[in-house]
Structures are given as structure tokens and as C-alpha cells.
Short mmCIF file of C-alpha atoms in Angstrom, two decimals:
data_model
loop_
_atom_site.label_atom_id
_atom_site.label_comp_id
_atom_site.label_asym_id
_atom_site.label_seq_id
_atom_site.Cartn_x
_atom_site.Cartn_y
_atom_site.Cartn_z
CA UNK O 6 0.00 0.00 0.00
CA UNK O 7 1.40 3.40 -1.01
CA UNK O 8 1.76 5.75 1.95
CA UNK O 9 1.62 9.51 1.42
CA UNK O 10 2.86 12.34 3.61
CA UNK O 11 1.19 15.76 3.43
CA UNK O 12 3.00 18.70 5.01
CA UNK O 13 1.07 21.96 5.12
CA UNK O 14 2.33 25.54 5.00
CA UNK O 15 2.77 27.78 7.99
CA UNK O 16 6.09 29.62 7.93
CA UNK O 17 8.11 28.99 11.07
CA UNK O 18 5.33 26.69 12.30
CA UNK O 19 6.83 24.14 9.90
CA UNK O 20 9.31 23.22 12.64
CA UNK O 21 6.46 21.32 14.33
CA UNK O 22 6.39 18.89 11.39
CA UNK O 23 10.03 17.98 12.05
CA UNK O 24 9.16 16.89 15.59
CA UNK O 25 6.40 14.61 14.33
CA UNK O 26 8.70 13.09 11.71
CA UNK O 27 11.39 12.61 14.35
CA UNK O 28 8.97 10.56 16.44
CA UNK O 29 7.93 8.52 13.38
CA UNK O 30 11.62 7.83 12.67
CA UNK O 31 12.24 6.71 16.26
CA UNK O 32 9.34 4.26 16.01
CA UNK O 33 10.86 2.68 12.90
CA UNK O 34 14.01 0.52 12.81
CA UNK O 35 17.25 2.50 13.04
CA UNK O 36 18.34 2.19 9.39
CA UNK O 37 14.87 2.09 7.84
CA UNK O 38 14.34 3.67 4.44
CA UNK O 39 11.72 6.33 3.87
CA UNK O 40 8.29 4.91 4.85
CA UNK O 41 6.50 7.42 2.59
CA UNK O 42 6.12 6.51 -1.07
CA UNK O 43 4.71 9.93 -1.91
CA UNK O 44 5.59 13.23 -0.20
CA UNK O 45 3.64 16.42 -0.81
CA UNK O 46 4.45 19.79 0.71
CA UNK O 47 3.31 23.38 0.51
CA UNK O 48 5.14 26.52 1.60
CA UNK O 49 7.26 25.65 4.68
CA UNK O 50 6.03 22.08 4.32
CA UNK O 51 7.58 22.01 0.84
CA UNK O 52 11.02 22.67 2.32
CA UNK O 53 10.63 19.75 4.70
CA UNK O 54 9.19 17.53 1.96
CA UNK O 55 12.04 18.05 -0.51
CA UNK O 56 14.74 17.80 2.17
CA UNK O 57 13.22 14.52 3.34
CA UNK O 58 12.89 13.16 -0.20
CA UNK O 59 16.57 13.80 -0.92
CA UNK O 60 17.47 11.49 1.99
CA UNK O 61 14.90 8.77 1.35
CA UNK O 62 17.59 6.07 1.61
CA UNK O 63 17.90 6.62 5.39
CA UNK O 64 14.76 8.07 6.94
CA UNK O 65 16.17 8.75 10.41
CA UNK O 66 19.27 10.44 9.02
CA UNK O 67 17.11 12.50 6.69
CA UNK O 68 14.97 13.74 9.58
CA UNK O 69 18.11 14.62 11.54
CA UNK O 70 19.36 16.72 8.63
CA UNK O 71 16.08 18.63 8.48
CA UNK O 72 16.08 19.04 12.26
CA UNK O 73 19.59 20.49 12.11
CA UNK O 74 18.40 23.18 9.72
CA UNK O 75 15.55 24.26 12.00
CA UNK O 76 17.45 24.08 15.28
CA UNK O 77 20.21 26.32 13.94
CA UNK O 78 17.85 28.77 12.31
CA UNK O 79 17.92 32.54 12.68
CA UNK O 80 15.76 35.14 10.94
CA UNK O 81 18.85 36.53 9.25
CA UNK O 82 19.43 33.13 7.60
CA UNK O 83 15.97 33.39 6.03
CA UNK O 84 15.54 37.10 5.22
CA UNK O 85 17.43 40.35 5.35
CA UNK O 86 15.89 41.75 8.51
CA UNK O 87 18.11 44.71 9.40
CA UNK O 88 16.35 47.99 9.98
CA UNK O 89 17.86 49.50 6.84
CA UNK O 90 16.68 46.52 4.75
CA UNK O 91 13.13 46.90 6.02
CA UNK O 92 13.17 50.65 5.37
CA UNK O 93 14.45 50.22 1.81
CA UNK O 94 11.94 47.49 0.98
CA UNK O 95 9.12 49.49 2.57
CA UNK O 96 10.09 52.52 0.47
CA UNK O 97 10.12 50.39 -2.66
CA UNK O 98 6.66 49.10 -1.87
CA UNK O 99 5.45 52.66 -1.47
CA UNK O 100 7.03 53.75 -4.76
CA UNK O 101 5.47 50.79 -6.55
CA UNK O 102 2.06 52.23 -5.70
CA UNK O 103 3.01 55.51 -7.40
CA UNK O 104 4.92 54.23 -10.41
CA UNK O 105 3.82 51.30 -12.52
CA UNK O 106 7.20 51.21 -14.24
CA UNK O 107 8.97 50.87 -10.90
CA UNK O 108 6.67 47.99 -9.91
CA UNK O 109 7.45 46.15 -13.14
CA UNK O 110 11.21 46.21 -12.59
CA UNK O 111 11.15 43.66 -9.78
CA UNK O 112 8.81 41.69 -7.52
CA UNK O 113 7.89 43.85 -4.54
CA UNK O 114 7.87 42.55 -0.96
CA UNK O 115 8.62 43.70 2.57
CA UNK O 116 11.31 41.07 3.14
CA UNK O 117 14.20 40.01 0.91
CA UNK O 118 14.56 36.21 1.07
CA UNK O 119 17.95 36.02 -0.65
CA UNK O 120 19.47 34.37 2.47
CA UNK O 121 16.86 31.59 2.24
CA UNK O 122 17.86 30.93 -1.37
CA UNK O 123 21.46 30.56 -0.26
CA UNK O 124 20.52 28.35 2.71
CA UNK O 125 18.44 25.95 0.62
CA UNK O 126 21.04 25.78 -2.14
CA UNK O 127 23.70 24.66 0.33
CA UNK O 128 21.66 22.33 2.56
CA UNK O 129 19.41 20.37 0.18
CA UNK O 130 20.90 17.95 -2.35
CA UNK O 131 18.33 18.30 -5.11
CA UNK O 132 20.22 15.87 -7.36
CA UNK O 133 19.64 13.11 -4.82
CA UNK O 134 15.87 13.19 -5.36
CA UNK O 135 16.07 11.49 -8.76
CA UNK O 136 18.58 8.98 -7.38
CA UNK O 137 16.09 7.97 -4.65
CA UNK O 138 13.31 7.66 -7.25
CA UNK O 139 15.47 5.55 -9.57
CA UNK O 140 16.39 3.30 -6.62
CA UNK O 141 12.70 2.66 -5.93
CA UNK O 142 12.80 4.39 -2.53
CA UNK O 143 10.33 7.07 -3.59
CA UNK O 144 7.54 7.33 -6.13
CA UNK O 145 7.14 11.10 -6.15
CA UNK O 146 7.62 14.34 -4.26
CA UNK O 147 5.40 17.35 -4.99
CA UNK O 148 5.71 21.07 -4.25
CA UNK O 149 2.68 23.33 -4.69
CA UNK O 150 2.74 27.00 -5.69
CA UNK O 151 0.19 29.50 -7.02
CA UNK O 152 0.50 31.00 -10.50
CA UNK O 153 -0.08 34.76 -10.54
CA UNK O 154 -0.75 34.61 -14.28
CA UNK O 155 -3.55 32.02 -14.21
CA UNK O 156 -4.58 31.72 -10.56
CA UNK O 157 -4.04 27.97 -10.78
CA UNK O 158 -2.73 25.90 -7.91
CA UNK O 159 0.25 24.20 -9.55
CA UNK O 160 1.83 21.08 -8.07
CA UNK O 161 5.34 20.60 -9.44
CA UNK O 162 6.17 16.94 -8.98
CA UNK O 163 9.22 14.81 -9.59
CA UNK O 164 8.52 11.12 -9.80
CA UNK O 165 8.75 7.91 -11.75
CA UNK O 166 7.83 7.77 -15.42
CA UNK O 167 4.45 6.14 -14.83
CA UNK O 168 3.00 9.30 -13.30
CA UNK O 169 1.01 11.66 -15.48
CA UNK O 170 0.17 15.34 -15.23
CA UNK O 171 -3.36 16.39 -14.28
CA UNK O 172 -5.72 19.33 -14.61
CA UNK O 173 -8.90 19.75 -12.62
CA UNK O 174 -10.77 22.69 -11.05
CA UNK O 175 -7.84 25.15 -11.16
CA UNK O 176 -5.51 22.42 -9.88
CA UNK O 177 -2.65 21.36 -12.15
CA UNK O 178 0.08 18.76 -11.76
CA UNK O 179 3.25 19.43 -13.73
CA UNK O 180 6.20 16.98 -13.93
CA UNK O 181 9.38 18.90 -13.09
CA UNK O 182 12.95 18.60 -11.99
CA UNK O 183 12.63 20.22 -8.58
CA UNK O 184 15.09 22.97 -7.69
CA UNK O 185 15.46 25.84 -5.26
CA UNK O 186 13.19 28.14 -7.32
CA UNK O 187 10.24 25.77 -6.77
CA UNK O 188 10.70 26.01 -3.01
CA UNK O 189 11.03 29.79 -3.08
CA UNK O 190 7.88 29.99 -5.21
CA UNK O 191 5.93 27.79 -2.79
CA UNK O 192 6.98 29.93 0.19
CA UNK O 193 6.48 33.37 -1.40
CA UNK O 194 3.83 34.85 0.91
CA UNK O 195 2.33 37.85 -0.97
CA UNK O 196 3.67 41.18 0.24
CA UNK O 197 6.04 39.45 2.66
CA UNK O 198 8.34 37.49 0.29
CA UNK O 199 8.87 38.34 -3.40
CA UNK O 200 7.21 36.26 -6.10
CA UNK O 201 9.50 33.71 -7.74
CA UNK O 202 9.76 33.10 -11.48
CA UNK O 203 9.56 29.46 -12.57
CA UNK O 204 9.73 29.01 -16.31
CA UNK O 205 7.81 31.92 -17.86
CA UNK O 206 5.45 32.63 -14.95
CA UNK O 207 5.70 34.17 -11.51
CA UNK O 208 4.45 32.14 -8.56
CA UNK O 209 3.45 32.86 -4.99
CA UNK O 210 2.78 30.83 -1.86
CA UNK O 211 1.14 27.51 -2.61
CA UNK O 212 -1.46 27.89 0.12
CA UNK O 213 -3.16 30.85 -1.60
CA UNK O 214 -5.38 28.91 -4.01
CA UNK O 215 -4.89 25.38 -2.71
CA UNK O 216 -8.49 24.40 -2.07
CA UNK O 217 -7.68 20.68 -1.78
CA UNK O 218 -4.27 20.21 -0.09
CA UNK O 219 -4.63 16.42 -0.02
CA UNK O 220 -5.34 16.12 -3.75
CA UNK O 221 -1.70 16.10 -4.93
CA UNK O 222 -0.80 13.09 -2.80
CA UNK O 223 -3.95 11.28 -3.91
CA UNK O 224 -3.36 12.10 -7.58
CA UNK O 225 0.16 10.71 -7.30
CA UNK O 226 -1.22 7.41 -6.01
CA UNK O 227 -1.26 7.59 -2.20
CA UNK O 228 -3.63 5.03 -0.68
CA UNK O 229 -3.19 6.18 2.90
CA UNK O 230 -2.00 9.54 4.19
CA UNK O 231 -0.25 10.97 7.23
CA UNK O 232 -1.22 14.64 7.52
CA UNK O 233 0.83 16.94 9.74
CA UNK O 234 -1.03 20.19 10.34
CA UNK O 235 0.07 23.38 12.09
CA UNK O 236 -3.20 24.52 13.66
CA UNK O 237 -2.38 25.10 17.30
CA UNK O 238 -4.77 24.39 20.15
CA UNK O 239 -6.19 27.76 21.17
CA UNK O 240 -6.56 28.49 24.86
CA UNK O 241 -8.39 31.74 24.27
CA UNK O 242 -11.75 32.33 25.90
CA UNK O 243 -14.42 34.94 25.32
CA UNK O 244 -13.44 37.85 27.54
CA UNK O 245 -15.93 39.50 29.84
CA UNK O 246 -14.41 42.93 29.23
CA UNK O 247 -15.24 45.09 26.22
CA UNK O 248 -13.43 43.96 23.10
CA UNK O 249 -11.17 46.27 21.09
CA UNK O 250 -10.80 46.64 17.33
CA UNK O 251 -8.29 44.12 15.96
CA UNK O 252 -4.76 45.30 15.35
CA UNK O 253 -3.18 45.05 11.91
CA UNK O 254 -1.13 42.09 13.15
CA UNK O 255 -4.27 40.27 14.29
CA UNK O 256 -5.99 40.96 10.97
CA UNK O 257 -3.06 39.68 8.91
CA UNK O 258 -2.73 36.71 11.27
CA UNK O 259 -6.33 35.73 10.56
CA UNK O 260 -5.68 35.99 6.82
CA UNK O 261 -2.65 33.74 7.16
CA UNK O 262 -4.65 31.24 9.21
CA UNK O 263 -7.29 31.14 6.51
CA UNK O 264 -4.69 30.43 3.82
CA UNK O 265 -2.40 28.05 5.68
CA UNK O 266 -4.75 26.21 8.04
CA UNK O 267 -8.45 26.42 7.19
CA UNK O 268 -8.24 24.87 3.71
CA UNK O 269 -6.30 21.87 5.03
CA UNK O 270 -8.77 21.33 7.86
CA UNK O 271 -11.70 21.55 5.41
CA UNK O 272 -10.07 19.06 3.05
CA UNK O 273 -9.41 16.65 5.92
CA UNK O 274 -13.08 16.94 6.94
CA UNK O 275 -14.16 16.27 3.36
CA UNK O 276 -12.05 13.12 3.17
CA UNK O 277 -13.47 11.92 6.48
CA UNK O 278 -17.01 12.39 5.13
CA UNK O 279 -16.18 10.55 1.90
CA UNK O 280 -14.72 7.64 3.88
CA UNK O 281 -17.84 7.53 6.05
CA UNK O 282 -20.10 7.58 3.00
CA UNK O 283 -18.15 4.76 1.37
CA UNK O 284 -18.36 2.78 4.60
CA UNK O 285 -22.13 3.18 4.70
CA UNK O 286 -22.38 2.24 1.03
CA UNK O 287 -20.29 -0.89 1.62
CA UNK O 288 -22.66 -1.97 4.39
CA UNK O 289 -25.86 -1.19 2.51
CA UNK O 290 -24.71 -2.46 -0.89
CA UNK O 291 -21.89 -4.95 -0.31
CA UNK O 292 -21.82 -5.99 -3.98
CA UNK O 293 -21.27 -2.42 -5.21
CA UNK O 294 -17.69 -1.61 -6.16
CA UNK O 295 -16.45 1.76 -7.39
CA UNK O 296 -13.40 1.93 -9.63
CA UNK O 297 -12.72 5.59 -8.78
CA UNK O 298 -13.79 6.01 -5.14
CA UNK O 299 -11.98 4.07 -2.45
CA UNK O 300 -11.60 4.79 1.27
CA UNK O 301 -8.29 6.39 2.22
CA UNK O 302 -6.77 5.58 5.58
CA UNK O 303 -5.71 8.85 7.18
CA UNK O 304 -3.87 9.87 10.34
CA UNK O 305 -3.81 13.55 11.31
CA UNK O 306 -1.42 15.01 13.89
CA UNK O 307 -1.78 18.62 15.03
CA UNK O 308 -0.11 20.82 17.69
CA UNK O 309 -1.54 20.45 21.19
CA UNK O 310 -0.33 23.88 22.32
CA UNK O 311 -1.33 27.46 21.56
CA UNK O 312 1.21 28.53 18.93
CA UNK O 313 0.11 32.17 19.06
CA UNK O 314 0.83 32.33 22.77
CA UNK O 315 4.21 30.61 22.33
CA UNK O 316 5.21 33.02 19.55
CA UNK O 317 4.25 36.01 21.70
CA UNK O 318 6.70 34.81 24.34
CA UNK O 319 9.51 34.74 21.75
CA UNK O 320 9.00 38.09 20.03
CA UNK O 321 12.00 39.41 21.95
CA UNK O 322 14.20 36.90 20.09
CA UNK O 323 13.63 38.63 16.75
CA UNK O 324 16.06 41.17 15.28
CA UNK O 325 15.37 44.72 16.40
CA UNK O 326 14.05 45.98 13.06
CA UNK O 327 11.56 43.17 12.53
CA UNK O 328 10.56 43.28 16.18
CA UNK O 329 9.73 46.98 15.89
CA UNK O 330 7.67 46.39 12.75
CA UNK O 331 5.64 43.63 14.41
CA UNK O 332 5.05 45.66 17.55
CA UNK O 333 3.96 48.64 15.47
CA UNK O 334 1.43 46.32 13.80
CA UNK O 335 0.10 45.19 17.20
CA UNK O 336 2.03 41.95 17.78
CA UNK O 337 3.26 42.16 21.36
CA UNK O 338 4.24 40.01 24.30
CA UNK O 339 0.73 40.33 25.77
CA UNK O 340 -0.67 38.07 23.09
CA UNK O 341 -1.99 40.51 20.50
CA UNK O 342 -1.04 39.44 16.99
CA UNK O 343 0.91 36.41 18.13
CA UNK O 344 -0.53 34.50 15.18
CA UNK O 345 1.34 36.67 12.68
CA UNK O 346 4.54 36.44 14.72
CA UNK O 347 4.34 32.63 14.74
CA UNK O 348 4.67 32.56 10.94
CA UNK O 349 7.81 34.75 10.96
CA UNK O 350 9.48 33.40 14.11
CA UNK O 351 12.45 31.79 12.35
CA UNK O 352 14.46 31.61 15.56
CA UNK O 353 16.13 28.51 16.98
CA UNK O 354 14.55 28.73 20.46
CA UNK O 355 11.00 28.89 19.07
CA UNK O 356 11.70 26.16 16.52
CA UNK O 357 13.18 23.83 19.14
CA UNK O 358 10.05 24.15 21.27
CA UNK O 359 7.87 23.37 18.27
CA UNK O 360 9.99 20.33 17.38
CA UNK O 361 9.70 19.08 20.95
CA UNK O 362 5.93 19.63 20.88
CA UNK O 363 5.63 17.71 17.59
CA UNK O 364 7.67 14.85 18.99
CA UNK O 365 5.59 14.65 22.17
CA UNK O 366 2.29 14.88 20.28
CA UNK O 367 3.27 12.03 17.95
CA UNK O 368 4.52 9.89 20.84
CA UNK O 369 1.30 10.60 22.72
CA UNK O 370 -0.49 9.04 19.75
CA UNK O 371 2.10 6.28 19.52
CA UNK O 372 -0.44 3.49 19.29
CA UNK O 373 -2.20 5.16 16.37
CA UNK O 374 1.11 5.90 14.63
CA UNK O 375 2.33 2.31 15.01
CA UNK O 376 -0.99 0.96 13.81
CA UNK O 377 -0.90 3.29 10.78
CA UNK O 378 2.53 2.03 9.71
CA UNK O 379 1.88 -1.57 10.73
CA UNK O 380 4.52 -1.45 13.46
CA UNK O 381 2.33 -2.81 16.24
CA UNK O 382 3.66 -5.99 17.82
#
């Protein structure tokens, strides 16, 4: 049975996925190969997906390599976050509103992600992906981005020759030789990171128009799926005091949640309903057999902590310039706008806590994880 792995977007929240994968690796034999035939990732999840695929010959070692990236992370290794950089980029954004010619010269964004390009180029062995596919250790790995030209959700996939492209409801699958530009395209949050050119088109974050995040893995042949989400458990309660208008940080945080989290949760719910319907149909009409609809075994693991609250506690770890921008937008240590901060908190201390949380959450569901992979004794 082909097992798929779906890693959602979420900026710095992607560190949580590493903790879950670390637990999965510890539950497998020490030198086990990659247990996932198909790996699909979007935005930050795309970085983890491709890094994992390149080390499919030794799953535990591959997870350790990805963990090393996150535990040694600093904002300055992802973006240029000095005060002068933010001022220059902010000025360029302002000028782009006044001059169309200026806006056409380059992709406008608040943050310059040139350091991320350099980091990915030096830490991920893209050439190894095809080697793992040719060795039969992997069927396919997919990275999803959004085309600004067409509005399509495009899944760039690298896999064996038996896989075909697809086109359905603004969702397209395109066979590709994955490279750093695909990852930068998938992570290009509008207004925050610049759009990335792939081929003849510019692309932005894959979560923008991804209405069915599970579809890529299913199209590539996955028969069961492990989904690692980044929706944190909210501890917030309705306050008795009079509410205040939301800050800009809170507003943007809600927009990010809608793009990165809500669509995945809706797609998971849809698959659950389809599985239930097929189960009822099997009981009521045992002789009926569909050639296109089959139940998909699915395991979903999500954070058990409030990620907004955790990010608020770490705002002081950010570089001064970025910290000032976030505070000016309303993201502060008292909890306001922590959701936005959690997407940009590319700091080792925050990432380590998320990795630990992911590990503990997966181990807490150890029985379900072992049953999913057939590891139960």
C-alpha cells in the first residue's frame, strides 16, 4: 500500500512537522528507508518535503538533517531583517504604488529572502531526489505554488515515469525537476516574500489557491496519508471585558490562518465524510464496487499547544528591526497578533520548542502511529 505524507504551509510553524517526523523515525528501525512513497508539501512544508525526499535512503538520518536546519535557524538566515533593509523594501513598496514602471522592474515585498535561497542551495541535495526515485525508494515528491498569471494551484512533482500530469478545477500537476526556485515559489507569501519566477510565470505561496491540499498526494497514487497540520490548540476564551478593534497584526494573522490552516482542515473533513459515505455504502450495498472512489486511511497530527501564545513569548528573540515592525502592527508580548509572529518566528529557540511539541504529540499518539505504519507488535 502506497503511503503519502502531506506537510502543510505555515512559515516557522513548519518546525512542528520535524518533531512529528522525528517521532515517526524513532518508532521505525534505526536504518529504515523512507516509509513514505509519496511526499507532498506546501510553503514551509515544501522545504521539509524536498529535504526529506533527498534522503529517502535513510529516513532517520534524513529527519536529523532537516532538524539540524531548523534548530540552527535565525531570521537573518531566512531574510534580510536589518532595519535599513526593512526601510528600503518598505520605500520600494510605497514607490510601486506611485509608479507602474517601478513595480514592473522587480517583484515587490517587505522582506528580501535572498538568504533563504542561499541556505536551501547549500543544505538540500536536489540531485539526490532522482537517485532515490530511480532506486525505488520514492515514487514522487510534490511542491505546490500558485500561479499569478492564471490563478491555478500548480503542483510541481518529480517522480517515476508512470506518473502523469493532471488538470482539474484550477488544480494542475506538472512533472518537473525540482530545484530551489520551486521552493522559493511555494513559500512566497504575498507582500512578505517576493514572487519567484519558474519558467515563464511568476508564482506565490502555494497555500493561496490550494483548495484541496490532499489532492496532490492522492493524484500521485497515495492510498493512505499521514497529515501533519500546524493549527495550534487555542486556549483563548471569550473575555468579559469590552473587546477592542483588531490590530493590523491580528488581521493579517487571521488571513494567514485562513490560507495556511483552514483549507487543510476543510479538506481533511471532506475526506473523512467521503470515507464515512463509502463505509455506509459498503454496508448497505456490499456488492457495489467503485473503480474511482476508495476509502483512504488517514492519520492527522496537530499541535496540542497554543502557537500564538508561544510566539508572543519569543517576540524578543527577533532582530530589532523586525521586532519593531511587528510591535507597530500590534504583535506584542501580551498576546496581541501572536498568530502573525508565529509565521515569521524563524528563531532557533522557538523552533526547538515546536519540534519538541511535535515529537511529544506524535509519541502521545504512539499506538495510532504504530498501527498506521503496521509497526504494532
